[in-house]
PDB file of N, CA and C in Angstrom:
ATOM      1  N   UNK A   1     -20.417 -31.809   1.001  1.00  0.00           N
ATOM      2  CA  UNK A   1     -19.588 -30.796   0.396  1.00  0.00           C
ATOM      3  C   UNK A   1     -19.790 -29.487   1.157  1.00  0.00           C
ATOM      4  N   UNK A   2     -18.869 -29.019   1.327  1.00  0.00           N
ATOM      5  CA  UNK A   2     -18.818 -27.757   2.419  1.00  0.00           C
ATOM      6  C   UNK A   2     -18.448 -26.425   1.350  1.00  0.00           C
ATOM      7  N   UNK A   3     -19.706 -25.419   1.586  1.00  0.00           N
ATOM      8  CA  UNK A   3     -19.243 -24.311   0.381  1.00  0.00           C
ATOM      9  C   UNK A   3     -19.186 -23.295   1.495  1.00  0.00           C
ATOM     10  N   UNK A   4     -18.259 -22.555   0.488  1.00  0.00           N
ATOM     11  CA  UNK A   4     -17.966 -21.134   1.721  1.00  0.00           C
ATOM     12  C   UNK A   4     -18.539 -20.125   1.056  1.00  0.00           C
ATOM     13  N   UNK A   5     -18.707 -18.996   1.205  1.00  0.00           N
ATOM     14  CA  UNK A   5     -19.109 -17.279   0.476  1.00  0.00           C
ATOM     15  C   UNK A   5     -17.640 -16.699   0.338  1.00  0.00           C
ATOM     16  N   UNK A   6     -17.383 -16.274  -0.676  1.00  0.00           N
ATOM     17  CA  UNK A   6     -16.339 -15.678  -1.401  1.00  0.00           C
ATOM     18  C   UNK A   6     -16.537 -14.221  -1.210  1.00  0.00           C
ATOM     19  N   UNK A   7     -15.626 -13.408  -0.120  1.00  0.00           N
ATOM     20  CA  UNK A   7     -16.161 -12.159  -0.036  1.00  0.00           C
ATOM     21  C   UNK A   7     -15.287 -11.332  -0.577  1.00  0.00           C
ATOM     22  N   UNK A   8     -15.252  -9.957  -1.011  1.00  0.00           N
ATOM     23  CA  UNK A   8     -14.833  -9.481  -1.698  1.00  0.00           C
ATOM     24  C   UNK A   8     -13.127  -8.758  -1.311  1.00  0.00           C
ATOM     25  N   UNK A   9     -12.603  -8.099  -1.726  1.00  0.00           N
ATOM     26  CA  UNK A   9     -10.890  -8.475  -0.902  1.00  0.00           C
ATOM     27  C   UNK A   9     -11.461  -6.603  -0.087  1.00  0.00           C
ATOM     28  N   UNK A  10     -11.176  -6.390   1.011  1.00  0.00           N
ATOM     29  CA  UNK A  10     -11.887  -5.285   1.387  1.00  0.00           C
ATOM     30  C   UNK A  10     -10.582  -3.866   0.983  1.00  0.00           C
ATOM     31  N   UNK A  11     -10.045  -4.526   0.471  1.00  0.00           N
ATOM     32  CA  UNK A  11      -9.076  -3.412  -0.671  1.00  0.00           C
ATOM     33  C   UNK A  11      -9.930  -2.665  -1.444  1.00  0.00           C
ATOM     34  N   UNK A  12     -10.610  -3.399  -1.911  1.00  0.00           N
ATOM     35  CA  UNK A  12     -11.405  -2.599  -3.113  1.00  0.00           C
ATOM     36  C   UNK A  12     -12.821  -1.706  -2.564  1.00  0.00           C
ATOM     37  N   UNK A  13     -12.898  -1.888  -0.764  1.00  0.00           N
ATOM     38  CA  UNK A  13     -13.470  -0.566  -0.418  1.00  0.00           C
ATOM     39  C   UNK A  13     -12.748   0.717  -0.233  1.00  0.00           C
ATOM     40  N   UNK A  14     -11.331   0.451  -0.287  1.00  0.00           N
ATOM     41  CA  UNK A  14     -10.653   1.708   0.538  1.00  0.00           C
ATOM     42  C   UNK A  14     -11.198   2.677  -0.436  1.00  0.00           C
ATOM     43  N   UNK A  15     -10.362   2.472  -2.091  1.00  0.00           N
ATOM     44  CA  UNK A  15     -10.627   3.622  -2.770  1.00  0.00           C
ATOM     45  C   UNK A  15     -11.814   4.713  -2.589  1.00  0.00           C
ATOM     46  N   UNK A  16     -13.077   3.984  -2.675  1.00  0.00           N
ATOM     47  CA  UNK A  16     -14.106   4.654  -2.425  1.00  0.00           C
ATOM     48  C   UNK A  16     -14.078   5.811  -0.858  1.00  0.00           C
ATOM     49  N   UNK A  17     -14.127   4.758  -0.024  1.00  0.00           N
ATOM     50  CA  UNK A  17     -13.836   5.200   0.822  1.00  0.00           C
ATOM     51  C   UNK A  17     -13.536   6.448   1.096  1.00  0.00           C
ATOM     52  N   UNK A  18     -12.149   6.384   0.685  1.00  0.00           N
ATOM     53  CA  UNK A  18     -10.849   7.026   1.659  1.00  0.00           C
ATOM     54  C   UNK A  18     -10.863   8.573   0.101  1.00  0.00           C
ATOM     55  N   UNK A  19     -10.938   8.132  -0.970  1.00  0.00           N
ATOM     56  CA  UNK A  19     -10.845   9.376  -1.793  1.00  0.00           C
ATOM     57  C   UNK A  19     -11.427  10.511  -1.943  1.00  0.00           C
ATOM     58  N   UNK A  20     -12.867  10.294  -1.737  1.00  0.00           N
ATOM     59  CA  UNK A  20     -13.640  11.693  -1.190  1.00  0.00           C
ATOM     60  C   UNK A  20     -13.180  12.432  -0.486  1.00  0.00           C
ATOM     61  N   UNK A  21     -12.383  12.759   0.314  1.00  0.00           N
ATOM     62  CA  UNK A  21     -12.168  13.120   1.432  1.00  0.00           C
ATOM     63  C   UNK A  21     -10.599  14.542   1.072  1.00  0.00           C
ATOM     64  N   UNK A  22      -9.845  14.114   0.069  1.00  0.00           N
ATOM     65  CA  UNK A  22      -8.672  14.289  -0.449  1.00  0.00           C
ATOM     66  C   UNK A  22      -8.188  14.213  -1.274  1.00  0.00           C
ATOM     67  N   UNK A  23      -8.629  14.257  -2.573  1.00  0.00           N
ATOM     68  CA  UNK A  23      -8.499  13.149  -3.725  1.00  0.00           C
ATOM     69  C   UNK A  23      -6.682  13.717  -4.310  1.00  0.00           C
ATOM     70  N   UNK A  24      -6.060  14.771  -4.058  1.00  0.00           N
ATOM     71  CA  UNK A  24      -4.548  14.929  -4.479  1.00  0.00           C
ATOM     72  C   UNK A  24      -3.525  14.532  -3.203  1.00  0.00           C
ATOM     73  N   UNK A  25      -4.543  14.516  -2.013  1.00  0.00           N
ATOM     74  CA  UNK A  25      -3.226  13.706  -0.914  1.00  0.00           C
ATOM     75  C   UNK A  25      -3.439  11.942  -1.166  1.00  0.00           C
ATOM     76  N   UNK A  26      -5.046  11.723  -1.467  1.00  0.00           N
ATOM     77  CA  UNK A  26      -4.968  10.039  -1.477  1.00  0.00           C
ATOM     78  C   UNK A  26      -4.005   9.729  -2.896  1.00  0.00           C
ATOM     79  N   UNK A  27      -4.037  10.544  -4.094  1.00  0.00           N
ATOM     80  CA  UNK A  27      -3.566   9.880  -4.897  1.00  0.00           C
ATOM     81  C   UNK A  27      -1.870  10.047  -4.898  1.00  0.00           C
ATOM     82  N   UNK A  28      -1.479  10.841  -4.599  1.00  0.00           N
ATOM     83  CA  UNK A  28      -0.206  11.044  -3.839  1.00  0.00           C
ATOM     84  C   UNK A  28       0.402   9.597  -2.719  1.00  0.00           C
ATOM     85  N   UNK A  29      -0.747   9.460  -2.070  1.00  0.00           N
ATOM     86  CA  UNK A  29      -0.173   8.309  -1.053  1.00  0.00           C
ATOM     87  C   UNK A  29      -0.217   6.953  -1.589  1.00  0.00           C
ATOM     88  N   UNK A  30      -1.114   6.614  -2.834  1.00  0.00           N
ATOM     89  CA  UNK A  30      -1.116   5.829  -3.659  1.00  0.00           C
ATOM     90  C   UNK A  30       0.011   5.646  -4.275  1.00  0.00           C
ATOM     91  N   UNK A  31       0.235   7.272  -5.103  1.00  0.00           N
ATOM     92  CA  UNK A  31       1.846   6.572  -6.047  1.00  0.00           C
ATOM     93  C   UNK A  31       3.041   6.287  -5.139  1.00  0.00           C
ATOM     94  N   UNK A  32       2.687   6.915  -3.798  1.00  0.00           N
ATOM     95  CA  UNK A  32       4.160   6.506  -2.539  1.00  0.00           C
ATOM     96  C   UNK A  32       4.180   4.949  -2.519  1.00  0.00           C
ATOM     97  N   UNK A  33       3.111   4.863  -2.154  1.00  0.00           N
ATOM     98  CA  UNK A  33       2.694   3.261  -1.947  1.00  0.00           C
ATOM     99  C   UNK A  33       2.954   2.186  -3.065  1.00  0.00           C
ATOM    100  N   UNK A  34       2.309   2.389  -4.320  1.00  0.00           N
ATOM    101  CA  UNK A  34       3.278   1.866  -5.482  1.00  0.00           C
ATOM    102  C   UNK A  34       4.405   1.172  -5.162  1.00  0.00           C
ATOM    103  N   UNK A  35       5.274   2.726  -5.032  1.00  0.00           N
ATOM    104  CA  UNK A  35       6.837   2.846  -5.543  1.00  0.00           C
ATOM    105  C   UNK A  35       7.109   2.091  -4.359  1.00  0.00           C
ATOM    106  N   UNK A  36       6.382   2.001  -3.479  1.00  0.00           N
ATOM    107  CA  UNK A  36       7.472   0.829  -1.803  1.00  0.00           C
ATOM    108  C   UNK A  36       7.066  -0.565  -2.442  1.00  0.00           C
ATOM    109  N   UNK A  37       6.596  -1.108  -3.312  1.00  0.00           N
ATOM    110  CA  UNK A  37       6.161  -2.131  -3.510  1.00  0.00           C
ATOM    111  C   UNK A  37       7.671  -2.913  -3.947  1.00  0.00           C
ATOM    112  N   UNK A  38       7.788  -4.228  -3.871  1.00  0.00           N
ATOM    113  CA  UNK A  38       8.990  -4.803  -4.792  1.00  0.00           C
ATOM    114  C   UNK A  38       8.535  -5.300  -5.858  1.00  0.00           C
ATOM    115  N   UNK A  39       9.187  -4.927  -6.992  1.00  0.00           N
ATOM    116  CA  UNK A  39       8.936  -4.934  -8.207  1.00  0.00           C
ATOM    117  C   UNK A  39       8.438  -5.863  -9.002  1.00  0.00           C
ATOM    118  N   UNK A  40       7.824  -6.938  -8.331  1.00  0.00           N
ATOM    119  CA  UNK A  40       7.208  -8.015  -9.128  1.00  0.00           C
ATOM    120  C   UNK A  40       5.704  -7.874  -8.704  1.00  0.00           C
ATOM    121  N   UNK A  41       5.926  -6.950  -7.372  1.00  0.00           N
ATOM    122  CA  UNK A  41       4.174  -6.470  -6.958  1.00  0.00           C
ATOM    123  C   UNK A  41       3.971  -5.765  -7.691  1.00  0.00           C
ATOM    124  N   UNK A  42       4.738  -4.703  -8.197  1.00  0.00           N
ATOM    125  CA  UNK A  42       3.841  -3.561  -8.980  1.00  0.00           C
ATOM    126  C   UNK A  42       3.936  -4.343 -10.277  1.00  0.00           C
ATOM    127  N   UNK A  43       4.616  -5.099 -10.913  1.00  0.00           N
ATOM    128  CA  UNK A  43       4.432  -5.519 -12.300  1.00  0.00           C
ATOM    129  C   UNK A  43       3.290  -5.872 -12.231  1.00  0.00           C
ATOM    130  N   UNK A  44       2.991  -7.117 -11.479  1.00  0.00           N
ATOM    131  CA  UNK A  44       1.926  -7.959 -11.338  1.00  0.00           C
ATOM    132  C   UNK A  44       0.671  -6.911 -11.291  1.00  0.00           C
ATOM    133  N   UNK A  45       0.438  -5.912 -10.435  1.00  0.00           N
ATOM    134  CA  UNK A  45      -0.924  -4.984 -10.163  1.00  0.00           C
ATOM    135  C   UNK A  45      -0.605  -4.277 -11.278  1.00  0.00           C
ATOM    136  N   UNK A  46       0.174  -4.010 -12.204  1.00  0.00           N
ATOM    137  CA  UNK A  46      -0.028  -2.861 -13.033  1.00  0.00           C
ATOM    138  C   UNK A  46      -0.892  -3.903 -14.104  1.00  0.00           C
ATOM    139  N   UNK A  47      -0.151  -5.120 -14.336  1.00  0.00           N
ATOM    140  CA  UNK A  47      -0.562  -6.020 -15.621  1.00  0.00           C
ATOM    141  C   UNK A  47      -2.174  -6.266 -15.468  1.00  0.00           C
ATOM    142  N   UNK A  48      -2.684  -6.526 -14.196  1.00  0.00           N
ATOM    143  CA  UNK A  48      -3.682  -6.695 -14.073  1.00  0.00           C
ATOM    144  C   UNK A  48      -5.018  -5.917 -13.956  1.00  0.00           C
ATOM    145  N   UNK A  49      -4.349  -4.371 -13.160  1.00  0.00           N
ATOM    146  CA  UNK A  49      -5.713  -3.233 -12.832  1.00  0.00           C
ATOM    147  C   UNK A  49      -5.427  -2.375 -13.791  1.00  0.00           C
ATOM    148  N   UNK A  50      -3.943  -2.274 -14.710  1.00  0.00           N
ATOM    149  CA  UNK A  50      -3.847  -1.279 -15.519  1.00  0.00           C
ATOM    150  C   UNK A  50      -3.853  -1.038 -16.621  1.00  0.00           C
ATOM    151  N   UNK A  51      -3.321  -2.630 -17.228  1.00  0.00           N
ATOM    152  CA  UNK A  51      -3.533  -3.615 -18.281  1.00  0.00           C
ATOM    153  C   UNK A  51      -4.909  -4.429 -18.835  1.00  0.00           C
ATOM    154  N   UNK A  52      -5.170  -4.043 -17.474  1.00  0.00           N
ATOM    155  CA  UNK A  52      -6.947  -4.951 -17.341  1.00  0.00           C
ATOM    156  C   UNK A  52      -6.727  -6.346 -17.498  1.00  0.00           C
ATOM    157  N   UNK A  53      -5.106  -7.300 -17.624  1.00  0.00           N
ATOM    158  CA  UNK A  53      -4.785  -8.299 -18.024  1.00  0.00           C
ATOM    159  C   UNK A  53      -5.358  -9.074 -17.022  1.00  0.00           C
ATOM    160  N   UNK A  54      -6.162 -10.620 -17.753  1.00  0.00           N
ATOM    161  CA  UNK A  54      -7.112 -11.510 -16.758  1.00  0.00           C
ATOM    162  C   UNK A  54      -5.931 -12.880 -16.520  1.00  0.00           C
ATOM    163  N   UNK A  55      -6.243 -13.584 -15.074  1.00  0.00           N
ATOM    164  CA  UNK A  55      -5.191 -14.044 -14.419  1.00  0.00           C
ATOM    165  C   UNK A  55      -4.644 -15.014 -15.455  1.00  0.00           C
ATOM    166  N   UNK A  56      -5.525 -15.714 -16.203  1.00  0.00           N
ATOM    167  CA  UNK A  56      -4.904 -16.774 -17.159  1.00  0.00           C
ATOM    168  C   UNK A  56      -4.029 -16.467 -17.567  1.00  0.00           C
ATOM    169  N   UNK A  57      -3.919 -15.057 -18.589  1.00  0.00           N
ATOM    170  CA  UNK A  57      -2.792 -14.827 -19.290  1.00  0.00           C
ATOM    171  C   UNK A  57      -1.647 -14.568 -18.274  1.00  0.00           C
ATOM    172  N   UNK A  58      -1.947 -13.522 -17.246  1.00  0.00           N
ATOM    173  CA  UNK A  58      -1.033 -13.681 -16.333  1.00  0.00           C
ATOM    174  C   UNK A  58      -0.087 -14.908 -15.824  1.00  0.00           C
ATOM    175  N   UNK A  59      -0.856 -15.873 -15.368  1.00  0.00           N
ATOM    176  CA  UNK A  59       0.060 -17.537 -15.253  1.00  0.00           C
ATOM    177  C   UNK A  59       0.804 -17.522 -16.268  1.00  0.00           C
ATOM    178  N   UNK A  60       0.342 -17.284 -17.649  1.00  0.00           N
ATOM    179  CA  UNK A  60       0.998 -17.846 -18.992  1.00  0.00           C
ATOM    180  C   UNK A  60       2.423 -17.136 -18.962  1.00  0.00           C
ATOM    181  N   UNK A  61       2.599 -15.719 -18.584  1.00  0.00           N
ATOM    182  CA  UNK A  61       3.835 -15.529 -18.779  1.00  0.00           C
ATOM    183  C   UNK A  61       5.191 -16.056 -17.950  1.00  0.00           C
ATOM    184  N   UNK A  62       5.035 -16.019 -16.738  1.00  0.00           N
ATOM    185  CA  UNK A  62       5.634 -16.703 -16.167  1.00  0.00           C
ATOM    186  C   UNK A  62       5.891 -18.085 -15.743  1.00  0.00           C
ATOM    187  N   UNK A  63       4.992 -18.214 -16.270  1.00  0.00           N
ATOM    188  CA  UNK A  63       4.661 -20.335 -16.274  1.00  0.00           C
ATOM    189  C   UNK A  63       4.466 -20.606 -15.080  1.00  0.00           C
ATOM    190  N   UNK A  64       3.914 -19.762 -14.317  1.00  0.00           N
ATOM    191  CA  UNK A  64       2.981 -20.011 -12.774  1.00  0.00           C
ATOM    192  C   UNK A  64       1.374 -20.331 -13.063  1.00  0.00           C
ATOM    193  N   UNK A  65       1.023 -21.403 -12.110  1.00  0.00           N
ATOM    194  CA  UNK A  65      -0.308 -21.597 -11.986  1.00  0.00           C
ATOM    195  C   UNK A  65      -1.460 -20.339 -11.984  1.00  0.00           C
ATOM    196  N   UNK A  66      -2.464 -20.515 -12.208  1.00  0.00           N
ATOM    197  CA  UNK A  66      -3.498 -19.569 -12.181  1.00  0.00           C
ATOM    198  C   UNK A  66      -3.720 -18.966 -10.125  1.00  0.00           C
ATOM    199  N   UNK A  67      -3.674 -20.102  -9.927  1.00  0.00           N
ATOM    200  CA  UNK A  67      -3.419 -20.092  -8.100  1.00  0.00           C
ATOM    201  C   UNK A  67      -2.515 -19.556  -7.703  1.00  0.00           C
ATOM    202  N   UNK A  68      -1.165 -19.610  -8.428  1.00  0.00           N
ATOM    203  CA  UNK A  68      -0.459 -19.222  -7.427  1.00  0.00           C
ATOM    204  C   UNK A  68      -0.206 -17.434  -7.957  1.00  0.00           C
ATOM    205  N   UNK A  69      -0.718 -17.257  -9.475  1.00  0.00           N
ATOM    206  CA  UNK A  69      -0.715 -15.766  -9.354  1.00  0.00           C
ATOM    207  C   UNK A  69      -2.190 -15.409  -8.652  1.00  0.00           C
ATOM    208  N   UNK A  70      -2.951 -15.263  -7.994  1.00  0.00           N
ATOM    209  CA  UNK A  70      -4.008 -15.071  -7.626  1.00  0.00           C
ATOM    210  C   UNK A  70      -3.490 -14.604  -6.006  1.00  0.00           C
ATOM    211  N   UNK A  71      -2.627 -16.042  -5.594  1.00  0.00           N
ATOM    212  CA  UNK A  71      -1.915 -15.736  -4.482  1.00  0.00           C
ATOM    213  C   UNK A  71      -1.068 -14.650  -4.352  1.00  0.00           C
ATOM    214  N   UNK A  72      -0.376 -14.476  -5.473  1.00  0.00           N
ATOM    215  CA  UNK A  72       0.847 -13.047  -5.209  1.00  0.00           C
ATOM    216  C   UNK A  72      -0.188 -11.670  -5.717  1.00  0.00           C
ATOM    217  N   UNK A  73      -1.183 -12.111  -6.143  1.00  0.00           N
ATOM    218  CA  UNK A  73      -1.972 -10.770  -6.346  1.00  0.00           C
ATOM    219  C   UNK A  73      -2.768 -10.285  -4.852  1.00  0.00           C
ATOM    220  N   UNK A  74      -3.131 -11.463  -4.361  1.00  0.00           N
ATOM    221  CA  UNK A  74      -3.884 -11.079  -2.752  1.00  0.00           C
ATOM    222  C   UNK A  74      -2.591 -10.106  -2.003  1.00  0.00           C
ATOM    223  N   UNK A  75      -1.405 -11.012  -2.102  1.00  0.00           N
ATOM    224  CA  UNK A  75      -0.475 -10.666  -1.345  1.00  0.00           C
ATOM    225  C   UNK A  75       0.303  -9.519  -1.519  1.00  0.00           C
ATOM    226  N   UNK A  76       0.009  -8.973  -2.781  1.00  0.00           N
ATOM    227  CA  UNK A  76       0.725  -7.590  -3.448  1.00  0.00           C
ATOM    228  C   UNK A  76      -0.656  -6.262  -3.029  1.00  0.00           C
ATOM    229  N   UNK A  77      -1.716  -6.790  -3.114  1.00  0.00           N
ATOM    230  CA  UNK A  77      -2.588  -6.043  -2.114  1.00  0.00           C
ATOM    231  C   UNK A  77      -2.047  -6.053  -0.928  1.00  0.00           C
ATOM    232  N   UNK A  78      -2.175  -6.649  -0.586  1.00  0.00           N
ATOM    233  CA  UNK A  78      -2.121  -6.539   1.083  1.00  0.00           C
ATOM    234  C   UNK A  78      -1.312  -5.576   1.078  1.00  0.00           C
ATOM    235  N   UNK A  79       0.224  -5.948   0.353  1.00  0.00           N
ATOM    236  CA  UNK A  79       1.513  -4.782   0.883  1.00  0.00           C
ATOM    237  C   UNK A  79       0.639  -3.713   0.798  1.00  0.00           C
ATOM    238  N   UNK A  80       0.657  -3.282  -0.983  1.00  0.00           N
ATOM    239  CA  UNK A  80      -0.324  -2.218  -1.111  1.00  0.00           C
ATOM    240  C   UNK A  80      -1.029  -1.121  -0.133  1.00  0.00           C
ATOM    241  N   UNK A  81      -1.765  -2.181   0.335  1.00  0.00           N
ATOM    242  CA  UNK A  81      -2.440  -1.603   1.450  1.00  0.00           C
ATOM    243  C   UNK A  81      -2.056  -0.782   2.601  1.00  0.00           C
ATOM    244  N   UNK A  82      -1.001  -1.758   2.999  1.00  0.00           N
ATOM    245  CA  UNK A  82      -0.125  -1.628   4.400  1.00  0.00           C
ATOM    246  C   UNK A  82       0.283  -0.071   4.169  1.00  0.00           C
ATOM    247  N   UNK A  83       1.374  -0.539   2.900  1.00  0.00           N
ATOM    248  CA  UNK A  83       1.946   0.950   2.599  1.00  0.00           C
ATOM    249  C   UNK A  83       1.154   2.408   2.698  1.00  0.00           C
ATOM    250  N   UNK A  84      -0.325   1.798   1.545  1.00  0.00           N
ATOM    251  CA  UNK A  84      -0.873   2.940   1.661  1.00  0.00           C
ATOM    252  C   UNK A  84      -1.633   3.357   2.770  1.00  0.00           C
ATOM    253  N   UNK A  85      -2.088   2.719   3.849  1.00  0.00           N
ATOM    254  CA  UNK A  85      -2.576   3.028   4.725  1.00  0.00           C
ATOM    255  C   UNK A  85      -1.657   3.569   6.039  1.00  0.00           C
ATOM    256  N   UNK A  86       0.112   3.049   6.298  1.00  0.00           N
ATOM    257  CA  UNK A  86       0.963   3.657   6.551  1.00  0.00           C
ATOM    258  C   UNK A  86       0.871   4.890   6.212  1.00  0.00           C
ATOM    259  N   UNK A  87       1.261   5.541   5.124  1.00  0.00           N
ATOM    260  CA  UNK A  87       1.350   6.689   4.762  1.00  0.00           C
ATOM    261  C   UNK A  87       0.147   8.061   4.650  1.00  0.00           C
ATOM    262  N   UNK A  88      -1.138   7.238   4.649  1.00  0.00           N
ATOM    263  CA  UNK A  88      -1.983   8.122   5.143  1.00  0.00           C
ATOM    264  C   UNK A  88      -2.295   8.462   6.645  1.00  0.00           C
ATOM    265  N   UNK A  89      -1.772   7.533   7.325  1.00  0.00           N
ATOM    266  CA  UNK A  89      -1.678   7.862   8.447  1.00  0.00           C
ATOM    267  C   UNK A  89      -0.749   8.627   9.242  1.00  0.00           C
ATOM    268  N   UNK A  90       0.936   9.068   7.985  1.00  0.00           N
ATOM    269  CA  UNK A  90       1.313   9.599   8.822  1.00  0.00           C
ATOM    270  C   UNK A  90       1.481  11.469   8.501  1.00  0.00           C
ATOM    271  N   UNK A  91       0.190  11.526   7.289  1.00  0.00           N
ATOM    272  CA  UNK A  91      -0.131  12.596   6.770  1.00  0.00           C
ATOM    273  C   UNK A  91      -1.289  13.342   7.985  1.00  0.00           C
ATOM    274  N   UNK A  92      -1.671  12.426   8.590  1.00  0.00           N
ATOM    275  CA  UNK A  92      -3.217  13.185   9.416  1.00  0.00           C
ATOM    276  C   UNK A  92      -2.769  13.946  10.488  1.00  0.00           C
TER     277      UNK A  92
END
């Protein structure tokens, strides 16, 4: 049996990161970043980081697997990311 290490999604260093530094331009580039999202990304991240809603219930509403929302949650980061790291970059 082959086990791997589960590392953490490195999204969840930016905040730290990157907010010290600026905290009304990062949160600014945050809500930009949001709003570029398509609208089943931000549902999905709001239900979950804002809602605190855990993935089970999440599957339940849409009658998607626990996997495959896990998958559109990696993948709604990522945009996330893109966006927000786009846009801080074209603030510097």
């Amino acid at each position: 049996m082959l086990l791997t290490r589960r590392h953490a999604d490195p999204g969840d260093r930016l905040v730290p990161a990157v907010a010290n530094d600026n905290d009304d331009h990062f949160y600014a580039a945050i809500d930009i970043a949001f709003t570029a999202l398509a609208p089943e990304e931000r549902a999905l991240l709001h239900a979950k980081y804002l809602e605190t809603t855990d993935v089970r219930a999440l599957a339940a509403k849409p009658t998607l697997s626990e996997k495959a929302v896990e998958s559109r949650l990696t993948r709604a980061r990522a945009a996330l990311r893109e966006h927000l790291l786009a846009g801080l970059a074209r603030h510097e």
